[in-house]
């Protein structure tokens, strides 16, 4: 038996930070499903596979090996790609490839296997709706696009990446539109998920709120 907490929400809603902190507090293994899509995007870039090359995608998916370490490191085909999958070329390619049905199918399988028999807190876009519709706790994190863009710019600054607020805001709005309007597993709140708007909340407040919800 495993215990599953599903955290869904749009880009920049704080899922990554919050999931990590809540996981540490409650002893749950933190699984970032966006990283699995990023690994597929990177593998396609490395092998120069285009989005319409279905046969090549299938072949690549048959060979792909994605490992998530308990310390948060991500390995693609035996190589540590934790930092590489956050770079701009992957950022730009990941949302388009995440609508391809065979890619979602394969990753659904990988994501379920990673969580098997464990107590996990899993973050993504469709965890409460598709990956684990019977999750013990479902949370939908949200914040205004402007607040999410502000957070991303700050995060980028801390990593030494120079981006403008306007550029990031546009990227967030485009990504929201694409992630919510796709046919397969769109980003949407599960009916039984608890909606948490973090626009005016601090990280500590959000963590406290979610720990309370899980404990209840
Ligand atoms: O959370 P992130 O920014 O690392 O996610 C990267 C992309 O992967 C995002 O644009 C949408 C996609 N994704 C998805 O479709 N389903 C998930 N469960 C997680 C991510």
PDB file of C-alpha atoms and ligand atoms in Angstrom:
ATOM      1  CA  UNK A   1       0.000   0.000   0.000  1.00  0.00           C
ATOM      2  CA  UNK A   2       1.259   3.427  -0.785  1.00  0.00           C
ATOM      3  CA  UNK A   3       0.139   6.905   0.228  1.00  0.00           C
ATOM      4  CA  UNK A   4      -0.087   9.432  -2.603  1.00  0.00           C
ATOM      5  CA  UNK A   5      -0.367  13.208  -2.389  1.00  0.00           C
ATOM      6  CA  UNK A   6      -1.057  14.788  -5.814  1.00  0.00           C
ATOM      7  CA  UNK A   7      -0.013  18.408  -6.379  1.00  0.00           C
ATOM      8  CA  UNK A   8      -1.102  19.942  -9.684  1.00  0.00           C
ATOM      9  CA  UNK A   9      -0.976  23.478 -11.000  1.00  0.00           C
ATOM     10  CA  UNK A  10       0.397  25.769 -13.717  1.00  0.00           C
ATOM     11  CA  UNK A  11       4.012  26.840 -14.343  1.00  0.00           C
ATOM     12  CA  UNK A  12       5.319  29.039 -11.539  1.00  0.00           C
ATOM     13  CA  UNK A  13       2.579  28.203  -9.038  1.00  0.00           C
ATOM     14  CA  UNK A  14       5.259  27.074  -6.577  1.00  0.00           C
ATOM     15  CA  UNK A  15       4.684  23.335  -6.993  1.00  0.00           C
ATOM     16  CA  UNK A  16       8.385  22.467  -7.062  1.00  0.00           C
ATOM     17  CA  UNK A  17       9.364  24.394  -3.941  1.00  0.00           C
ATOM     18  CA  UNK A  18       6.269  23.454  -1.963  1.00  0.00           C
ATOM     19  CA  UNK A  19       6.364  19.754  -2.874  1.00  0.00           C
ATOM     20  CA  UNK A  20      10.005  19.493  -1.814  1.00  0.00           C
ATOM     21  CA  UNK A  21       9.424  21.210   1.558  1.00  0.00           C
ATOM     22  CA  UNK A  22       6.207  19.339   2.395  1.00  0.00           C
ATOM     23  CA  UNK A  23       7.865  16.048   1.388  1.00  0.00           C
ATOM     24  CA  UNK A  24      10.809  16.712   3.722  1.00  0.00           C
ATOM     25  CA  UNK A  25       8.472  17.653   6.586  1.00  0.00           C
ATOM     26  CA  UNK A  26       6.267  14.591   6.290  1.00  0.00           C
ATOM     27  CA  UNK A  27       8.815  12.028   5.058  1.00  0.00           C
ATOM     28  CA  UNK A  28       7.208  11.605   1.625  1.00  0.00           C
ATOM     29  CA  UNK A  29       9.310  10.932  -1.481  1.00  0.00           C
ATOM     30  CA  UNK A  30       9.172  13.907  -3.829  1.00  0.00           C
ATOM     31  CA  UNK A  31       8.480  13.120  -7.499  1.00  0.00           C
ATOM     32  CA  UNK A  32       8.654  15.864 -10.114  1.00  0.00           C
ATOM     33  CA  UNK A  33       6.809  14.538 -13.182  1.00  0.00           C
ATOM     34  CA  UNK A  34       7.691  17.631 -15.258  1.00  0.00           C
ATOM     35  CA  UNK A  35      11.294  16.360 -15.101  1.00  0.00           C
ATOM     36  CA  UNK A  36      10.266  13.159 -16.927  1.00  0.00           C
ATOM     37  CA  UNK A  37       8.796  15.248 -19.796  1.00  0.00           C
ATOM     38  CA  UNK A  38      11.977  17.346 -19.762  1.00  0.00           C
ATOM     39  CA  UNK A  39      14.088  14.171 -20.117  1.00  0.00           C
ATOM     40  CA  UNK A  40      12.108  13.104 -23.194  1.00  0.00           C
ATOM     41  CA  UNK A  41      12.458  16.623 -24.668  1.00  0.00           C
ATOM     42  CA  UNK A  42      16.233  16.549 -24.059  1.00  0.00           C
ATOM     43  CA  UNK A  43      16.585  13.068 -25.545  1.00  0.00           C
ATOM     44  CA  UNK A  44      14.744  14.231 -28.682  1.00  0.00           C
ATOM     45  CA  UNK A  45      16.997  17.288 -28.960  1.00  0.00           C
ATOM     46  CA  UNK A  46      20.105  15.119 -28.528  1.00  0.00           C
ATOM     47  CA  UNK A  47      18.940  12.674 -31.213  1.00  0.00           C
ATOM     48  CA  UNK A  48      17.587  15.511 -33.419  1.00  0.00           C
ATOM     49  CA  UNK A  49      14.124  13.937 -33.531  1.00  0.00           C
ATOM     50  CA  UNK A  50      11.312  16.197 -34.730  1.00  0.00           C
ATOM     51  CA  UNK A  51       7.863  16.213 -33.153  1.00  0.00           C
ATOM     52  CA  UNK A  52       6.210  14.735 -36.276  1.00  0.00           C
ATOM     53  CA  UNK A  53       8.670  11.801 -36.561  1.00  0.00           C
ATOM     54  CA  UNK A  54       6.434   9.287 -34.789  1.00  0.00           C
ATOM     55  CA  UNK A  55       8.484   6.173 -35.631  1.00  0.00           C
ATOM     56  CA  UNK A  56      11.691   7.739 -34.347  1.00  0.00           C
ATOM     57  CA  UNK A  57       9.874   8.875 -31.174  1.00  0.00           C
ATOM     58  CA  UNK A  58       8.575   5.325 -30.601  1.00  0.00           C
ATOM     59  CA  UNK A  59      12.042   3.880 -31.044  1.00  0.00           C
ATOM     60  CA  UNK A  60      13.542   6.443 -28.648  1.00  0.00           C
ATOM     61  CA  UNK A  61      10.818   5.721 -26.049  1.00  0.00           C
ATOM     62  CA  UNK A  62      11.604   1.994 -26.235  1.00  0.00           C
ATOM     63  CA  UNK A  63      15.216   2.720 -25.296  1.00  0.00           C
ATOM     64  CA  UNK A  64      14.787   5.573 -22.796  1.00  0.00           C
ATOM     65  CA  UNK A  65      15.822   5.131 -19.181  1.00  0.00           C
ATOM     66  CA  UNK A  66      14.851   7.782 -16.621  1.00  0.00           C
ATOM     67  CA  UNK A  67      15.971   7.486 -12.984  1.00  0.00           C
ATOM     68  CA  UNK A  68      14.993   9.757 -10.113  1.00  0.00           C
ATOM     69  CA  UNK A  69      17.303   9.602  -7.122  1.00  0.00           C
ATOM     70  CA  UNK A  70      16.055  10.184  -3.587  1.00  0.00           C
ATOM     71  CA  UNK A  71      18.279  13.312  -3.404  1.00  0.00           C
ATOM     72  CA  UNK A  72      16.385  14.816  -6.350  1.00  0.00           C
ATOM     73  CA  UNK A  73      18.969  14.155  -9.087  1.00  0.00           C
ATOM     74  CA  UNK A  74      17.600  13.077 -12.462  1.00  0.00           C
ATOM     75  CA  UNK A  75      19.459  10.634 -14.714  1.00  0.00           C
ATOM     76  CA  UNK A  76      18.710  10.198 -18.404  1.00  0.00           C
ATOM     77  CA  UNK A  77      20.200   7.046 -19.948  1.00  0.00           C
ATOM     78  CA  UNK A  78      22.736   6.861 -17.131  1.00  0.00           C
ATOM     79  CA  UNK A  79      23.837  10.504 -17.251  1.00  0.00           C
ATOM     80  CA  UNK A  80      23.080  13.185 -14.623  1.00  0.00           C
ATOM     81  CA  UNK A  81      20.899  15.782 -16.411  1.00  0.00           C
ATOM     82  CA  UNK A  82      19.480  17.565 -13.334  1.00  0.00           C
ATOM     83  CA  UNK A  83      20.727  20.984 -14.471  1.00  0.00           C
ATOM     84  CA  UNK A  84      20.677  20.375 -18.209  1.00  0.00           C
ATOM     85  CA  UNK A  85      16.898  19.815 -18.326  1.00  0.00           C
ATOM     86  CA  UNK A  86      16.276  23.367 -16.960  1.00  0.00           C
ATOM     87  CA  UNK A  87      18.088  25.086 -19.841  1.00  0.00           C
ATOM     88  CA  UNK A  88      16.297  27.238 -22.417  1.00  0.00           C
ATOM     89  CA  UNK A  89      16.247  24.806 -25.352  1.00  0.00           C
ATOM     90  CA  UNK A  90      14.487  22.229 -23.150  1.00  0.00           C
ATOM     91  CA  UNK A  91      12.131  24.892 -21.674  1.00  0.00           C
ATOM     92  CA  UNK A  92      11.003  25.785 -25.187  1.00  0.00           C
ATOM     93  CA  UNK A  93      10.606  22.219 -26.455  1.00  0.00           C
ATOM     94  CA  UNK A  94       8.989  20.517 -23.441  1.00  0.00           C
ATOM     95  CA  UNK A  95       5.484  21.960 -23.654  1.00  0.00           C
ATOM     96  CA  UNK A  96       5.018  21.105 -27.374  1.00  0.00           C
ATOM     97  CA  UNK A  97       6.261  17.508 -26.924  1.00  0.00           C
ATOM     98  CA  UNK A  98       4.064  16.998 -23.838  1.00  0.00           C
ATOM     99  CA  UNK A  99       0.940  16.929 -26.056  1.00  0.00           C
ATOM    100  CA  UNK A 100       2.146  13.896 -28.066  1.00  0.00           C
ATOM    101  CA  UNK A 101      -0.079  10.953 -26.990  1.00  0.00           C
ATOM    102  CA  UNK A 102       2.601   8.191 -27.241  1.00  0.00           C
ATOM    103  CA  UNK A 103       4.932  10.269 -25.069  1.00  0.00           C
ATOM    104  CA  UNK A 104       2.219  10.817 -22.410  1.00  0.00           C
ATOM    105  CA  UNK A 105       1.362   7.097 -22.473  1.00  0.00           C
ATOM    106  CA  UNK A 106       4.946   6.020 -21.909  1.00  0.00           C
ATOM    107  CA  UNK A 107       5.497   8.598 -19.160  1.00  0.00           C
ATOM    108  CA  UNK A 108       2.267   7.617 -17.415  1.00  0.00           C
ATOM    109  CA  UNK A 109       3.678   4.123 -17.121  1.00  0.00           C
ATOM    110  CA  UNK A 110       7.074   5.393 -15.895  1.00  0.00           C
ATOM    111  CA  UNK A 111       5.470   7.770 -13.351  1.00  0.00           C
ATOM    112  CA  UNK A 112       3.238   5.054 -11.888  1.00  0.00           C
ATOM    113  CA  UNK A 113       6.202   2.655 -11.640  1.00  0.00           C
ATOM    114  CA  UNK A 114       8.377   5.258  -9.884  1.00  0.00           C
ATOM    115  CA  UNK A 115       5.680   5.662  -7.185  1.00  0.00           C
ATOM    116  CA  UNK A 116       4.861   1.963  -6.790  1.00  0.00           C
ATOM    117  CA  UNK A 117       4.738   0.828  -3.151  1.00  0.00           C
ATOM    118  CA  UNK A 118       6.082   4.160  -1.852  1.00  0.00           C
ATOM    119  CA  UNK A 119       4.686   7.084   0.096  1.00  0.00           C
ATOM    120  CA  UNK A 120       4.993   9.952  -2.338  1.00  0.00           C
ATOM    121  CA  UNK A 121       4.168  13.567  -2.992  1.00  0.00           C
ATOM    122  CA  UNK A 122       3.977  13.925  -6.764  1.00  0.00           C
ATOM    123  CA  UNK A 123       3.782  17.201  -8.664  1.00  0.00           C
ATOM    124  CA  UNK A 124       2.650  17.835 -12.223  1.00  0.00           C
ATOM    125  CA  UNK A 125      -0.325  18.855 -14.339  1.00  0.00           C
ATOM    126  CA  UNK A 126      -2.498  15.738 -14.408  1.00  0.00           C
ATOM    127  CA  UNK A 127      -1.561  13.775 -11.283  1.00  0.00           C
ATOM    128  CA  UNK A 128      -4.967  14.061  -9.556  1.00  0.00           C
ATOM    129  CA  UNK A 129      -6.921  13.659 -12.799  1.00  0.00           C
ATOM    130  CA  UNK A 130      -5.011  10.964 -14.749  1.00  0.00           C
ATOM    131  CA  UNK A 131      -1.883   9.521 -13.103  1.00  0.00           C
ATOM    132  CA  UNK A 132      -3.390   8.873  -9.654  1.00  0.00           C
ATOM    133  CA  UNK A 133      -7.144   9.578  -9.790  1.00  0.00           C
ATOM    134  CA  UNK A 134      -7.443   7.730  -6.450  1.00  0.00           C
ATOM    135  CA  UNK A 135      -4.703   9.737  -4.686  1.00  0.00           C
ATOM    136  CA  UNK A 136      -5.213  10.055  -0.916  1.00  0.00           C
ATOM    137  CA  UNK A 137      -4.903  13.864  -1.072  1.00  0.00           C
ATOM    138  CA  UNK A 138      -5.266  16.156  -4.109  1.00  0.00           C
ATOM    139  CA  UNK A 139      -4.213  19.770  -4.154  1.00  0.00           C
ATOM    140  CA  UNK A 140      -4.429  22.305  -6.993  1.00  0.00           C
ATOM    141  CA  UNK A 141      -1.967  25.169  -6.500  1.00  0.00           C
ATOM    142  CA  UNK A 142      -2.534  28.403  -8.367  1.00  0.00           C
ATOM    143  CA  UNK A 143      -1.447  32.056  -8.447  1.00  0.00           C
ATOM    144  CA  UNK A 144      -2.034  34.978 -10.789  1.00  0.00           C
ATOM    145  CA  UNK A 145       0.104  34.946 -14.002  1.00  0.00           C
ATOM    146  CA  UNK A 146       1.776  38.207 -12.909  1.00  0.00           C
ATOM    147  CA  UNK A 147       2.789  36.780  -9.521  1.00  0.00           C
ATOM    148  CA  UNK A 148       4.038  33.566 -11.151  1.00  0.00           C
ATOM    149  CA  UNK A 149       6.128  35.569 -13.629  1.00  0.00           C
ATOM    150  CA  UNK A 150       7.606  37.623 -10.760  1.00  0.00           C
ATOM    151  CA  UNK A 151       8.590  34.423  -8.923  1.00  0.00           C
ATOM    152  CA  UNK A 152      10.176  32.904 -12.065  1.00  0.00           C
ATOM    153  CA  UNK A 153      12.247  36.049 -12.735  1.00  0.00           C
ATOM    154  CA  UNK A 154      13.508  35.975  -9.134  1.00  0.00           C
ATOM    155  CA  UNK A 155      14.292  32.261  -9.378  1.00  0.00           C
ATOM    156  CA  UNK A 156      16.182  32.867 -12.631  1.00  0.00           C
ATOM    157  CA  UNK A 157      18.123  35.759 -11.067  1.00  0.00           C
ATOM    158  CA  UNK A 158      19.211  33.478  -8.230  1.00  0.00           C
ATOM    159  CA  UNK A 159      20.486  30.996 -10.795  1.00  0.00           C
ATOM    160  CA  UNK A 160      22.306  33.769 -12.668  1.00  0.00           C
ATOM    161  CA  UNK A 161      19.960  33.563 -15.668  1.00  0.00           C
ATOM    162  CA  UNK A 162      19.014  36.963 -17.099  1.00  0.00           C
ATOM    163  CA  UNK A 163      15.359  37.174 -18.226  1.00  0.00           C
ATOM    164  CA  UNK A 164      12.944  40.084 -18.543  1.00  0.00           C
ATOM    165  CA  UNK A 165       9.606  40.138 -16.688  1.00  0.00           C
ATOM    166  CA  UNK A 166       7.677  40.708 -19.947  1.00  0.00           C
ATOM    167  CA  UNK A 167       9.356  37.767 -21.661  1.00  0.00           C
ATOM    168  CA  UNK A 168       8.657  35.426 -18.720  1.00  0.00           C
ATOM    169  CA  UNK A 169       5.029  36.617 -18.381  1.00  0.00           C
ATOM    170  CA  UNK A 170       4.405  35.954 -22.081  1.00  0.00           C
ATOM    171  CA  UNK A 171       5.994  32.495 -21.817  1.00  0.00           C
ATOM    172  CA  UNK A 172       3.789  31.681 -18.788  1.00  0.00           C
ATOM    173  CA  UNK A 173       0.583  32.835 -20.491  1.00  0.00           C
ATOM    174  CA  UNK A 174       1.438  30.856 -23.660  1.00  0.00           C
ATOM    175  CA  UNK A 175       2.296  27.767 -21.646  1.00  0.00           C
ATOM    176  CA  UNK A 176      -0.947  27.993 -19.584  1.00  0.00           C
ATOM    177  CA  UNK A 177      -2.947  28.193 -22.789  1.00  0.00           C
ATOM    178  CA  UNK A 178      -1.187  25.213 -24.366  1.00  0.00           C
ATOM    179  CA  UNK A 179      -1.184  23.052 -21.201  1.00  0.00           C
ATOM    180  CA  UNK A 180      -4.910  23.689 -20.489  1.00  0.00           C
ATOM    181  CA  UNK A 181      -6.246  23.417 -24.028  1.00  0.00           C
ATOM    182  CA  UNK A 182      -4.528  20.208 -25.171  1.00  0.00           C
ATOM    183  CA  UNK A 183      -6.777  17.220 -25.801  1.00  0.00           C
ATOM    184  CA  UNK A 184      -4.849  14.635 -23.806  1.00  0.00           C
ATOM    185  CA  UNK A 185      -4.648  15.097 -20.017  1.00  0.00           C
ATOM    186  CA  UNK A 186      -5.036  18.891 -19.984  1.00  0.00           C
ATOM    187  CA  UNK A 187      -4.078  20.946 -16.969  1.00  0.00           C
ATOM    188  CA  UNK A 188      -7.244  21.228 -14.907  1.00  0.00           C
ATOM    189  CA  UNK A 189      -8.308  20.943 -11.294  1.00  0.00           C
ATOM    190  CA  UNK A 190      -9.639  17.501 -10.352  1.00  0.00           C
ATOM    191  CA  UNK A 191     -13.193  17.809  -9.044  1.00  0.00           C
ATOM    192  CA  UNK A 192     -12.159  16.568  -5.619  1.00  0.00           C
ATOM    193  CA  UNK A 193      -8.902  18.569  -5.405  1.00  0.00           C
ATOM    194  CA  UNK A 194      -8.533  21.344  -2.838  1.00  0.00           C
ATOM    195  CA  UNK A 195      -7.837  24.688  -4.551  1.00  0.00           C
ATOM    196  CA  UNK A 196      -5.108  26.802  -2.938  1.00  0.00           C
ATOM    197  CA  UNK A 197      -4.493  30.294  -4.346  1.00  0.00           C
ATOM    198  CA  UNK A 198      -0.948  31.217  -3.286  1.00  0.00           C
ATOM    199  CA  UNK A 199      -0.824  34.700  -4.891  1.00  0.00           C
ATOM    200  CA  UNK A 200      -0.731  36.490  -1.547  1.00  0.00           C
ATOM    201  CA  UNK A 201       0.790  33.705   0.563  1.00  0.00           C
ATOM    202  CA  UNK A 202       4.392  33.183   1.673  1.00  0.00           C
ATOM    203  CA  UNK A 203       6.115  29.844   1.074  1.00  0.00           C
ATOM    204  CA  UNK A 204       5.852  29.036   4.800  1.00  0.00           C
ATOM    205  CA  UNK A 205       2.110  29.762   4.783  1.00  0.00           C
ATOM    206  CA  UNK A 206       1.514  27.490   1.794  1.00  0.00           C
ATOM    207  CA  UNK A 207       3.601  24.682   3.329  1.00  0.00           C
ATOM    208  CA  UNK A 208       1.671  25.033   6.615  1.00  0.00           C
ATOM    209  CA  UNK A 209      -1.668  24.951   4.821  1.00  0.00           C
ATOM    210  CA  UNK A 210      -0.793  21.833   2.836  1.00  0.00           C
ATOM    211  CA  UNK A 211       0.673  19.979   5.828  1.00  0.00           C
ATOM    212  CA  UNK A 212      -2.616  20.741   7.676  1.00  0.00           C
ATOM    213  CA  UNK A 213      -4.685  19.415   4.765  1.00  0.00           C
ATOM    214  CA  UNK A 214      -2.616  16.197   4.560  1.00  0.00           C
ATOM    215  CA  UNK A 215      -2.704  15.630   8.336  1.00  0.00           C
ATOM    216  CA  UNK A 216      -6.476  15.974   8.322  1.00  0.00           C
TER     217      UNK A 216
HETATM  218  O1  LIG B   1       6.619  21.491 -14.262  1.00  0.00           O
HETATM  219  P1  LIG B   1       7.562  21.726 -15.455  1.00  0.00           P
HETATM  220  O2  LIG B   1       7.663  23.161 -15.875  1.00  0.00           O
HETATM  221  O3  LIG B   1       8.903  21.098 -15.258  1.00  0.00           O
HETATM  222  O4  LIG B   1       6.858  20.926 -16.660  1.00  0.00           O
HETATM  223  C1  LIG B   1       7.370  20.957 -17.961  1.00  0.00           C
HETATM  224  C2  LIG B   1       6.279  20.693 -18.988  1.00  0.00           C
HETATM  225  O5  LIG B   1       5.846  19.332 -18.898  1.00  0.00           O
HETATM  226  C3  LIG B   1       5.015  21.539 -18.858  1.00  0.00           C
HETATM  227  O6  LIG B   1       5.011  22.573 -19.810  1.00  0.00           O
HETATM  228  C4  LIG B   1       3.872  20.612 -19.139  1.00  0.00           C
HETATM  229  C5  LIG B   1       4.451  19.243 -19.067  1.00  0.00           C
HETATM  230  N1  LIG B   1       3.902  18.418 -17.996  1.00  0.00           N
HETATM  231  C6  LIG B   1       2.737  17.722 -18.251  1.00  0.00           C
HETATM  232  O7  LIG B   1       2.189  17.856 -19.329  1.00  0.00           O
HETATM  233  N2  LIG B   1       2.225  16.878 -17.313  1.00  0.00           N
HETATM  234  C7  LIG B   1       2.832  16.734 -16.112  1.00  0.00           C
HETATM  235  N3  LIG B   1       2.318  15.895 -15.206  1.00  0.00           N
HETATM  236  C8  LIG B   1       4.012  17.469 -15.822  1.00  0.00           C
HETATM  237  C9  LIG B   1       4.520  18.317 -16.784  1.00  0.00           C
END
